Tab-separated table of C-alpha atoms in Angstrom:
chain	number	residue	atom	x	y	z
A	323	MET	CA	3.718	-17.721	-25.862
A	324	ASN	CA	6.919	-15.696	-26.295
A	325	LEU	CA	7.597	-12.539	-24.323
A	326	PHE	CA	6.525	-10.152	-27.048
A	327	ASP	CA	3.205	-11.956	-27.514
A	328	GLU	CA	2.700	-11.961	-23.763
A	329	ILE	CA	3.275	-8.193	-23.555
A	330	SER	CA	1.144	-7.561	-26.622
A	331	ALA	CA	-1.775	-9.527	-25.162
A	332	ILE	CA	-1.645	-7.542	-21.928
A	333	LEU	CA	-1.355	-4.221	-23.774
A	334	GLN	CA	-4.352	-5.027	-25.961
A	335	ASP	CA	-6.357	-5.554	-22.810
A	336	ILE	CA	-5.071	-2.529	-20.877
A	337	LEU	CA	-5.019	-0.032	-23.748
A	338	ASP	CA	-8.012	-1.473	-25.577
A	339	ILE	CA	-6.162	-1.626	-28.900
A	340	GLU	CA	-5.739	-4.223	-31.658
A	341	GLY	CA	-2.814	-6.642	-31.714
A	342	ARG	CA	-1.852	-5.511	-35.208
A	343	ASP	CA	-1.117	-2.033	-33.824
A	344	ILE	CA	1.597	-3.402	-31.549
A	345	THR	CA	5.065	-4.284	-32.828
A	346	PRO	CA	8.442	-4.489	-31.051
A	347	GLU	CA	9.233	-1.093	-32.560
A	348	SER	CA	6.058	0.587	-31.254
A	349	TYR	CA	6.635	3.529	-28.944
A	350	MET	CA	4.747	2.817	-25.731
A	351	ILE	CA	3.794	6.387	-24.943
A	352	ARG	CA	4.151	8.274	-28.227
A	353	GLU	CA	2.289	5.749	-30.371
A	354	LEU	CA	0.332	3.401	-28.155
A	355	GLY	CA	-0.756	6.173	-25.802
A	356	ALA	CA	0.196	4.398	-22.570
A	357	GLU	CA	-0.056	6.552	-19.445
A	358	SER	CA	1.721	6.075	-16.100
A	359	ILE	CA	-1.143	4.039	-14.674
A	360	ASP	CA	-1.118	1.791	-17.769
A	361	LEU	CA	2.595	1.143	-17.317
A	362	LEU	CA	1.980	0.265	-13.671
A	363	GLU	CA	-0.776	-2.124	-14.679
A	364	LEU	CA	1.492	-3.719	-17.275
A	365	SER	CA	4.212	-4.192	-14.671
A	366	VAL	CA	1.788	-5.777	-12.210
A	367	ALA	CA	0.390	-8.082	-14.899
A	368	LEU	CA	3.870	-9.150	-16.086
A	369	ASN	CA	4.981	-9.685	-12.507
A	370	GLY	CA	1.946	-11.914	-11.939
A	371	ARG	CA	2.331	-13.937	-15.137
A	372	LEU	CA	6.097	-14.333	-15.325
A	373	HIS	CA	6.919	-14.372	-11.596
A	374	VAL	CA	9.955	-12.133	-12.046
A	375	GLU	CA	10.823	-9.131	-9.935
A	376	ILE	CA	10.260	-5.976	-11.934
A	377	ASN	CA	11.764	-2.610	-11.135
A	378	ASP	CA	9.397	-0.101	-12.725
A	379	ASP	CA	12.104	2.564	-13.010
A	380	ASP	CA	14.302	0.187	-14.996
A	381	ILE	CA	11.788	-1.585	-17.213
A	382	PHE	CA	10.159	1.679	-18.306
A	383	LEU	CA	13.404	3.734	-18.478
A	384	LYS	CA	11.855	6.200	-16.069
A	385	THR	CA	15.142	7.732	-14.976
A	386	LEU	CA	16.422	8.286	-18.501
A	387	ARG	CA	16.390	12.074	-18.509
A	388	MET	CA	17.969	12.234	-15.051
A	389	ASP	CA	20.633	9.755	-16.153
A	390	MET	CA	21.399	11.826	-19.248
A	391	LYS	CA	21.827	14.902	-17.065
A	392	GLU	CA	24.084	12.963	-14.725
A	393	ALA	CA	26.196	11.774	-17.688
A	394	HIS	CA	26.483	15.345	-18.904
A	395	GLN	CA	27.553	16.570	-15.442
A	396	GLN	CA	30.165	13.845	-15.202
A	397	GLY	CA	31.400	14.553	-18.737
A	398	VAL	CA	30.757	10.948	-19.815
A	399	GLU	CA	29.330	10.091	-23.213
A	400	ALA	CA	25.582	9.480	-22.762
A	401	ALA	CA	25.344	6.026	-24.377
A	402	THR	CA	28.357	4.813	-22.385
A	403	PHE	CA	26.818	6.063	-19.150
A	404	LEU	CA	23.437	4.531	-19.988
A	405	ALA	CA	25.030	1.145	-20.750
A	406	VAL	CA	25.881	0.821	-17.062
A	407	ARG	CA	22.446	1.957	-15.976
A	408	PHE	CA	20.513	-0.194	-18.461
A	409	PRO	CA	22.748	-3.204	-19.173
A	410	TYR	CA	19.973	-5.051	-20.999
A	411	LEU	CA	19.877	-2.521	-23.829
A	412	GLY	CA	22.589	-2.879	-26.486
A	413	GLN	CA	24.893	-0.056	-27.543
A	414	GLU	CA	23.070	0.387	-30.820
A	415	ARG	CA	19.719	0.761	-29.111
A	416	LEU	CA	21.173	3.151	-26.533
A	417	ARG	CA	22.601	5.381	-29.261
A	418	GLY	CA	19.184	5.313	-30.905
A	419	ILE	CA	17.580	6.357	-27.639
A	420	VAL	CA	19.982	9.251	-27.125
A	421	ALA	CA	19.344	10.527	-30.657
A	422	ASP	CA	15.618	10.032	-30.259
A	423	ILE	CA	15.066	11.842	-26.955
A	424	PRO	CA	14.142	15.238	-28.468
A	425	GLY	CA	11.185	13.527	-30.159
A	426	GLY	CA	9.545	12.587	-26.834
A	427	PRO	CA	9.389	9.492	-24.629
A	428	THR	CA	11.582	6.860	-26.270
A	429	LEU	CA	10.371	3.686	-24.583
A	430	LYS	CA	9.558	0.958	-27.092
A	431	VAL	CA	7.946	-2.427	-26.630
A	432	ARG	CA	11.281	-4.056	-27.514
A	433	ASP	CA	12.926	-2.363	-24.487
A	434	ILE	CA	10.435	-4.081	-22.209
A	435	VAL	CA	11.137	-7.419	-23.894
A	436	ALA	CA	14.889	-6.827	-23.439
A	437	TYR	CA	14.495	-6.063	-19.726
A	438	LEU	CA	12.383	-9.150	-19.109
A	439	ASN	CA	14.759	-11.433	-21.040
A	440	TRP	CA	17.636	-10.081	-18.982
A	441	GLN	CA	15.761	-10.487	-15.709
A	442	ILE	CA	14.691	-14.050	-16.539
A	443	GLU	CA	18.291	-14.944	-17.502
A	444	LYS	CA	19.514	-13.450	-14.256
A	445	ASN	CA	17.034	-15.554	-12.290
A	446	ARG	CA	18.183	-18.692	-14.109
A	447	GLY	CA	21.780	-17.907	-13.268
A	448	ALA	CA	21.000	-17.273	-9.592
B	1008	MET	CA	-23.992	-3.650	17.274
B	1009	ILE	CA	-26.349	-1.874	14.922
B	1010	ALA	CA	-29.274	-4.258	14.418
B	1011	GLY	CA	-29.357	-5.729	10.936
B	1012	ALA	CA	-26.303	-3.809	9.759
B	1013	ALA	CA	-24.279	-6.887	8.879
B	1014	SER	CA	-27.058	-8.408	6.834
B	1015	THR	CA	-27.638	-5.304	4.731
B	1016	GLN	CA	-24.001	-4.639	3.851
B	1017	SER	CA	-22.593	-6.275	0.746
B	1018	PHE	CA	-18.927	-7.047	0.124
B	1019	THR	CA	-17.413	-7.760	-3.271
B	1020	GLY	CA	-14.239	-9.175	-1.718
B	1021	ARG	CA	-13.624	-11.713	1.017
B	1022	ARG	CA	-10.035	-11.696	2.278
B	1023	ALA	CA	-9.156	-8.882	4.665
B	1024	LEU	CA	-5.632	-8.255	5.900
B	1025	LEU	CA	-5.639	-6.667	9.362
B	1026	ILE	CA	-2.261	-5.144	10.197
B	1027	GLY	CA	-1.774	-4.861	13.955
B	1028	GLY	CA	-4.321	-7.650	14.209
B	1029	SER	CA	-3.924	-8.407	17.902
B	1030	CYS	CA	-5.189	-5.058	19.231
B	1031	ARG	CA	-8.708	-4.954	20.644
B	1032	LEU	CA	-10.095	-2.866	17.772
B	1033	ALA	CA	-8.777	-5.374	15.232
B	1034	LEU	CA	-10.187	-8.310	17.216
B	1035	CYS	CA	-13.623	-6.648	17.429
B	1036	LEU	CA	-13.458	-6.084	13.694
B	1037	ALA	CA	-12.339	-9.660	12.939
B	1038	ASP	CA	-15.313	-10.969	14.900
B	1039	ARG	CA	-17.708	-8.920	12.791
B	1040	MET	CA	-15.940	-9.906	9.601
B	1041	ILE	CA	-16.343	-13.583	10.376
B	1042	ALA	CA	-20.049	-12.989	11.092
B	1043	ALA	CA	-20.326	-11.313	7.676
B	1044	SER	CA	-18.553	-14.292	5.993
B	1045	LEU	CA	-15.362	-12.346	5.327
B	1046	PHE	CA	-12.001	-14.011	5.977
B	1047	PRO	CA	-9.769	-11.910	8.236
B	1048	ILE	CA	-6.004	-12.406	8.128
B	1049	LEU	CA	-4.662	-10.918	11.359
B	1050	THR	CA	-1.021	-10.050	11.815
B	1051	TYR	CA	0.761	-10.269	15.157
B	1052	ARG	CA	4.296	-9.353	16.163
B	1053	SER	CA	4.699	-11.256	19.418
B	1054	GLU	CA	3.669	-14.535	20.973
B	1055	ALA	CA	1.428	-12.583	23.328
B	1056	GLY	CA	-0.333	-11.098	20.303
B	1057	ALA	CA	-0.785	-14.537	18.732
B	1058	THR	CA	-2.303	-15.798	21.984
B	1059	ARG	CA	-4.680	-12.825	22.218
B	1060	ILE	CA	-5.967	-13.553	18.721
B	1061	ALA	CA	-6.373	-17.291	19.411
B	1062	ASP	CA	-8.205	-16.619	22.693
B	1063	PHE	CA	-10.535	-13.984	21.287
B	1064	LEU	CA	-11.483	-15.993	18.202
B	1065	LYS	CA	-11.677	-19.368	19.951
B	1066	GLY	CA	-14.006	-21.786	18.190
B	1067	GLN	CA	-13.681	-20.025	14.830
B	1068	GLU	CA	-10.301	-21.506	13.891
B	1069	ASN	CA	-11.044	-22.221	10.237
B	1070	ARG	CA	-12.550	-18.845	9.588
B	1071	TYR	CA	-9.476	-16.673	10.021
B	1072	LEU	CA	-5.708	-16.779	9.692
B	1073	ALA	CA	-3.108	-15.332	12.072
B	1074	VAL	CA	0.333	-14.548	10.613
B	1075	TYR	CA	3.528	-13.046	11.963
B	1076	PHE	CA	4.414	-9.604	10.650
B	1077	ASN	CA	6.639	-6.953	12.110
B	1078	LEU	CA	6.308	-3.617	10.333
B	1079	SER	CA	9.825	-2.685	11.422
B	1080	ARG	CA	11.305	-5.774	9.769
B	1081	ALA	CA	11.034	-5.431	6.020
B	1082	ASP	CA	12.083	-9.078	5.615
B	1083	SER	CA	8.908	-10.247	7.333
B	1084	LEU	CA	6.754	-8.585	4.660
B	1085	GLY	CA	7.353	-11.162	1.904
B	1086	ALA	CA	6.799	-14.093	4.253
B	1087	MET	CA	3.598	-12.562	5.601
B	1088	LEU	CA	2.171	-11.955	2.120
B	1089	ALA	CA	3.162	-15.467	1.019
B	1090	GLN	CA	1.222	-16.888	3.975
B	1091	ALA	CA	-1.707	-14.709	2.947
B	1092	GLU	CA	-1.278	-16.321	-0.507
B	1093	SER	CA	-0.820	-12.859	-2.021
B	1094	ASP	CA	-4.581	-12.656	-2.197
B	1095	VAL	CA	-6.078	-9.678	-0.400
B	1096	ASP	CA	-9.285	-7.759	-1.100
B	1097	TYR	CA	-9.210	-5.459	1.930
B	1098	LEU	CA	-6.511	-3.933	4.078
B	1099	VAL	CA	-7.192	-2.417	7.474
B	1100	ASP	CA	-4.129	-0.932	9.105
B	1101	PHE	CA	-4.062	-0.496	12.881
B	1102	ALA	CA	-0.311	-0.695	13.377
B	1103	HIS	CA	1.476	2.131	15.066
B	1104	GLY	CA	4.589	2.335	17.186
B	1105	GLU	CA	5.043	4.347	20.363
B	1106	LEU	CA	7.244	7.402	20.645
B	1107	GLU	CA	5.825	9.855	23.113
B	1108	SER	CA	8.202	12.694	23.774
B	1109	PHE	CA	8.556	16.428	23.469
B	1110	ILE	CA	10.436	17.217	20.255
B	1111	ALA	CA	12.996	19.081	22.351
B	1112	SER	CA	13.679	16.139	24.614
B	1113	VAL	CA	13.532	13.132	22.304
B	1114	ASP	CA	16.231	10.486	22.358
B	1115	GLU	CA	17.736	11.231	18.936
B	1116	GLY	CA	18.649	7.598	18.404
B	1117	ARG	CA	14.967	6.685	18.280
B	1118	ILE	CA	13.912	9.146	15.570
B	1119	ASP	CA	15.234	7.250	12.547
B	1120	ASP	CA	13.871	3.903	13.639
B	1121	TYR	CA	10.493	5.389	14.437
B	1122	PHE	CA	9.984	6.926	11.016
B	1123	LEU	CA	11.570	3.954	9.270
B	1124	GLU	CA	9.062	1.627	10.860
B	1125	ASN	CA	5.962	3.791	10.818
B	1126	VAL	CA	6.374	5.528	7.489
B	1127	ALA	CA	8.978	3.876	5.224
B	1128	CYS	CA	8.079	0.273	6.076
B	1129	ARG	CA	4.383	1.106	5.791
B	1130	ALA	CA	5.047	2.516	2.301
B	1131	LYS	CA	6.664	-0.801	1.334
B	1132	LEU	CA	3.666	-2.701	2.665
B	1133	LEU	CA	1.336	-0.432	0.697
B	1134	LYS	CA	3.313	-0.834	-2.492
B	1135	ARG	CA	3.044	-4.616	-2.304
B	1136	VAL	CA	-0.584	-4.776	-1.237
B	1137	SER	CA	-1.782	-2.202	-3.750
B	1138	ARG	CA	-0.122	-4.187	-6.560
B	1139	ILE	CA	-1.997	-7.290	-5.439
B	1140	MET	CA	-5.231	-5.296	-5.503
B	1141	LEU	CA	-4.403	-3.701	-8.838
B	1142	ARG	CA	-3.969	-7.154	-10.344
B	1143	LYS	CA	-7.476	-7.996	-9.141
B	1144	LYS	CA	-8.744	-4.560	-10.219
B	1145	SER	CA	-10.436	-4.337	-6.865
B	1146	GLY	CA	-9.338	-3.379	-3.392
B	1147	ARG	CA	-10.247	-1.272	-0.426
B	1148	LEU	CA	-7.888	0.134	2.167
B	1149	VAL	CA	-8.757	1.676	5.508
B	1150	TYR	CA	-6.061	3.360	7.523
B	1151	VAL	CA	-6.874	3.764	11.191
B	1152	SER	CA	-5.281	7.070	12.106
B	1153	SER	CA	-6.241	9.307	15.012
B	1154	THR	CA	-7.623	12.751	15.726
B	1155	ALA	CA	-4.191	13.301	17.282
B	1156	ALA	CA	-2.895	13.585	13.706
B	1157	LEU	CA	-4.816	16.834	13.546
B	1158	ARG	CA	-4.872	17.939	17.195
B	1159	PRO	CA	-1.860	16.436	18.947
B	1160	ASN	CA	-1.271	16.916	22.653
B	1161	PRO	CA	2.197	17.874	23.858
B	1162	GLY	CA	4.410	14.809	23.403
B	1163	GLN	CA	2.492	13.534	20.387
B	1164	GLY	CA	4.526	15.314	17.723
B	1165	PHE	CA	6.233	12.214	16.358
B	1166	TYR	CA	3.039	10.211	16.514
B	1167	ALA	CA	1.151	12.942	14.632
B	1168	ALA	CA	3.911	13.373	12.059
B	1169	ALA	CA	3.998	9.663	11.285
B	1170	LYS	CA	0.200	9.461	11.170
B	1171	LEU	CA	-0.062	12.408	8.774
B	1172	ALA	CA	2.651	10.959	6.550
B	1173	SER	CA	0.872	7.595	6.515
B	1174	GLU	CA	-2.461	9.253	5.773
B	1175	ALA	CA	-0.850	10.931	2.773
B	1176	LEU	CA	0.340	7.563	1.440
B	1177	TYR	CA	-3.130	6.065	1.715
B	1178	ARG	CA	-4.740	9.145	0.190
B	1179	ASN	CA	-2.513	8.936	-2.843
B	1180	ILE	CA	-3.318	5.287	-3.444
B	1181	GLY	CA	-6.940	6.388	-3.692
B	1182	ILE	CA	-5.967	9.145	-6.118
B	1183	GLU	CA	-3.651	6.981	-8.216
B	1184	LEU	CA	-5.578	3.720	-8.372
B	1185	GLY	CA	-9.183	4.800	-7.878
B	1186	ALA	CA	-9.851	4.466	-11.601
B	1187	ARG	CA	-8.705	0.849	-11.375
B	1188	GLY	CA	-11.027	-0.072	-8.536
B	1189	VAL	CA	-8.614	0.382	-5.638
B	1190	THR	CA	-9.761	2.990	-3.133
B	1191	ALA	CA	-8.617	4.159	0.290
B	1192	VAL	CA	-10.014	5.934	3.308
B	1193	THR	CA	-8.475	7.215	6.525
B	1194	LEU	CA	-10.506	6.911	9.698
B	1195	ARG	CA	-9.534	9.180	12.583
B	1196	PRO	CA	-11.043	7.926	15.811
B	1197	GLY	CA	-10.996	10.289	18.793
B	1198	TYR	CA	-10.944	9.018	22.378
B	1199	VAL	CA	-11.669	5.300	22.160
B	1200	ASP	CA	-12.220	2.964	25.105
B	1201	ALA	CA	-9.513	0.614	23.810
B	1202	GLY	CA	-5.748	0.616	23.296
B	1203	ARG	CA	-3.941	3.878	24.044
B	1204	GLY	CA	-7.243	5.683	24.576
B	1205	GLU	CA	-8.253	3.264	27.311
B	1206	SER	CA	-5.146	3.862	29.416
B	1207	PHE	CA	-5.346	7.610	28.752
B	1208	LEU	CA	-8.940	7.742	29.933
B	1209	ARG	CA	-8.134	5.588	32.963
B	1210	ASP	CA	-5.346	7.952	33.985
B	1211	GLY	CA	-7.498	11.030	34.422
B	1212	GLY	CA	-9.051	11.340	31.001
B	1213	GLU	CA	-12.431	12.305	32.508
B	1214	GLU	CA	-11.403	15.903	31.997
B	1215	ALA	CA	-10.729	15.230	28.311
B	1216	LEU	CA	-14.175	13.726	27.791
B	1217	ARG	CA	-15.775	16.991	28.862
B	1218	LYS	CA	-14.573	18.457	25.568
B	1219	VAL	CA	-16.389	15.757	23.599
B	1220	PRO	CA	-19.921	16.852	22.658
B	1221	ILE	CA	-21.304	13.321	23.166
B	1222	ARG	CA	-19.628	13.284	26.643
B	1223	ARG	CA	-18.189	9.805	26.307
B	1224	ALA	CA	-15.466	7.870	24.588
B	1225	VAL	CA	-16.085	6.152	21.267
B	1226	LYS	CA	-16.640	2.431	21.841
B	1227	ALA	CA	-14.354	-0.127	20.211
B	1228	GLU	CA	-17.472	-1.766	18.774
B	1229	GLU	CA	-18.454	1.519	17.124
B	1230	VAL	CA	-15.056	1.741	15.470
B	1231	ALA	CA	-15.414	-1.840	14.215
B	1232	GLU	CA	-18.908	-1.194	12.854
B	1233	THR	CA	-17.738	1.949	11.092
B	1234	ILE	CA	-14.850	0.097	9.467
B	1235	MET	CA	-17.245	-2.626	8.309
B	1236	PHE	CA	-19.332	0.073	6.675
B	1237	LEU	CA	-16.286	1.720	5.097
B	1238	LEU	CA	-15.227	-1.635	3.628
B	1239	SER	CA	-18.684	-2.376	2.265
B	1240	ASP	CA	-19.575	-1.844	-1.389
B	1241	GLY	CA	-21.970	0.956	-0.465
B	1242	ALA	CA	-19.150	3.119	0.943
B	1243	ARG	CA	-16.761	2.986	-2.016
B	1244	ALA	CA	-17.390	6.580	-3.007
B	1245	PHE	CA	-15.576	7.581	0.173
B	1246	ASN	CA	-12.140	7.720	-1.404
B	1247	ALA	CA	-8.898	9.562	-0.633
B	1248	VAL	CA	-10.544	11.234	2.325
B	1249	ASP	CA	-10.125	11.477	6.106
B	1250	ILE	CA	-13.156	10.822	8.272
B	1251	CYS	CA	-13.319	11.719	11.965
B	1252	LEU	CA	-15.092	9.370	14.370
B	1253	ASP	CA	-14.710	11.406	17.518
B	1254	GLY	CA	-18.116	12.280	18.924
B	1255	GLY	CA	-17.586	15.841	17.722
B	1256	LEU	CA	-14.291	16.383	19.586
B	1257	THR	CA	-12.427	18.149	16.793
B	1258	ALA	CA	-15.388	20.217	15.599
B	1259	GLY	CA	-15.319	22.698	18.458
B	1260	LYS	CA	-12.837	24.527	20.652
């Protein structure tokens, strides 16, 4: 089972939704309706299945708005600042996130996949 | 012991982590847990503690586990949970460090360490244990606080502050995870004939007992029985709440 399928299976269980409703481009909160407790449950389930350390702030981009504010205060371009904070998200995705923020929570399933891939790679390298 | 109590209580889980497992209250509790077919995992932080556990539970070696854990050493947390096989249904937390001093006369060097151990390290323990319970969608936590959290004597300011902070952490687990089957209760015993209470009562505490409507200290066995009840399936609706077990001490003036 690849990472996306793994996440999708857990989400179907936690959110009681159909697999066909979940794609890498699905917004976790805006579209799938995940709440804080659901995200926590997802993190715990992924941690248990994949045996990787998960930082909830990072995997769910919880500090995004604070980071944007910090970038603004420092006079650094947002996507450049965020690239340091979230190294597992590519520049293109980060620019998308910055543009998308006014529309609501930007977290997508693909961001979770990206974090986990990065974390697993890091573990392999260690 | 309340006659028949153990046989009428039902428990969904089996493995109970007892933090501060070498104190007399924890040992009394472990004994009852074993009788009720639960599996206590008692933590100790010194060789003397390990010996106390082994002596008290002699003859029941396969029915409990004793593991090293020092709340003040965050690095011992992972090892302790690994020994407990990251499988815990119940947590009962007796651990609490000593810092008895007037606020105005405290050794400033001890303040940081005291709160680090008794609040910050406890929060780390709770994070890890509540995630284990969340994975199982079932868990029950009992924090053994004290009526001193509410009515501290002079010199108990740090103790009360750390207890209240810890109570707040437990309460919020009950608020945050209650819908997922993980609930928490704080028990505040009053004067108990064990641990700190025992030495307090020995050193002239007779006077203090006059303020207790039942005119005696709470027995260690009564605390253990109450915790057994609070862990049982029938008590799960007690959630995110503080319960006094003090013979009426804090009810009056």
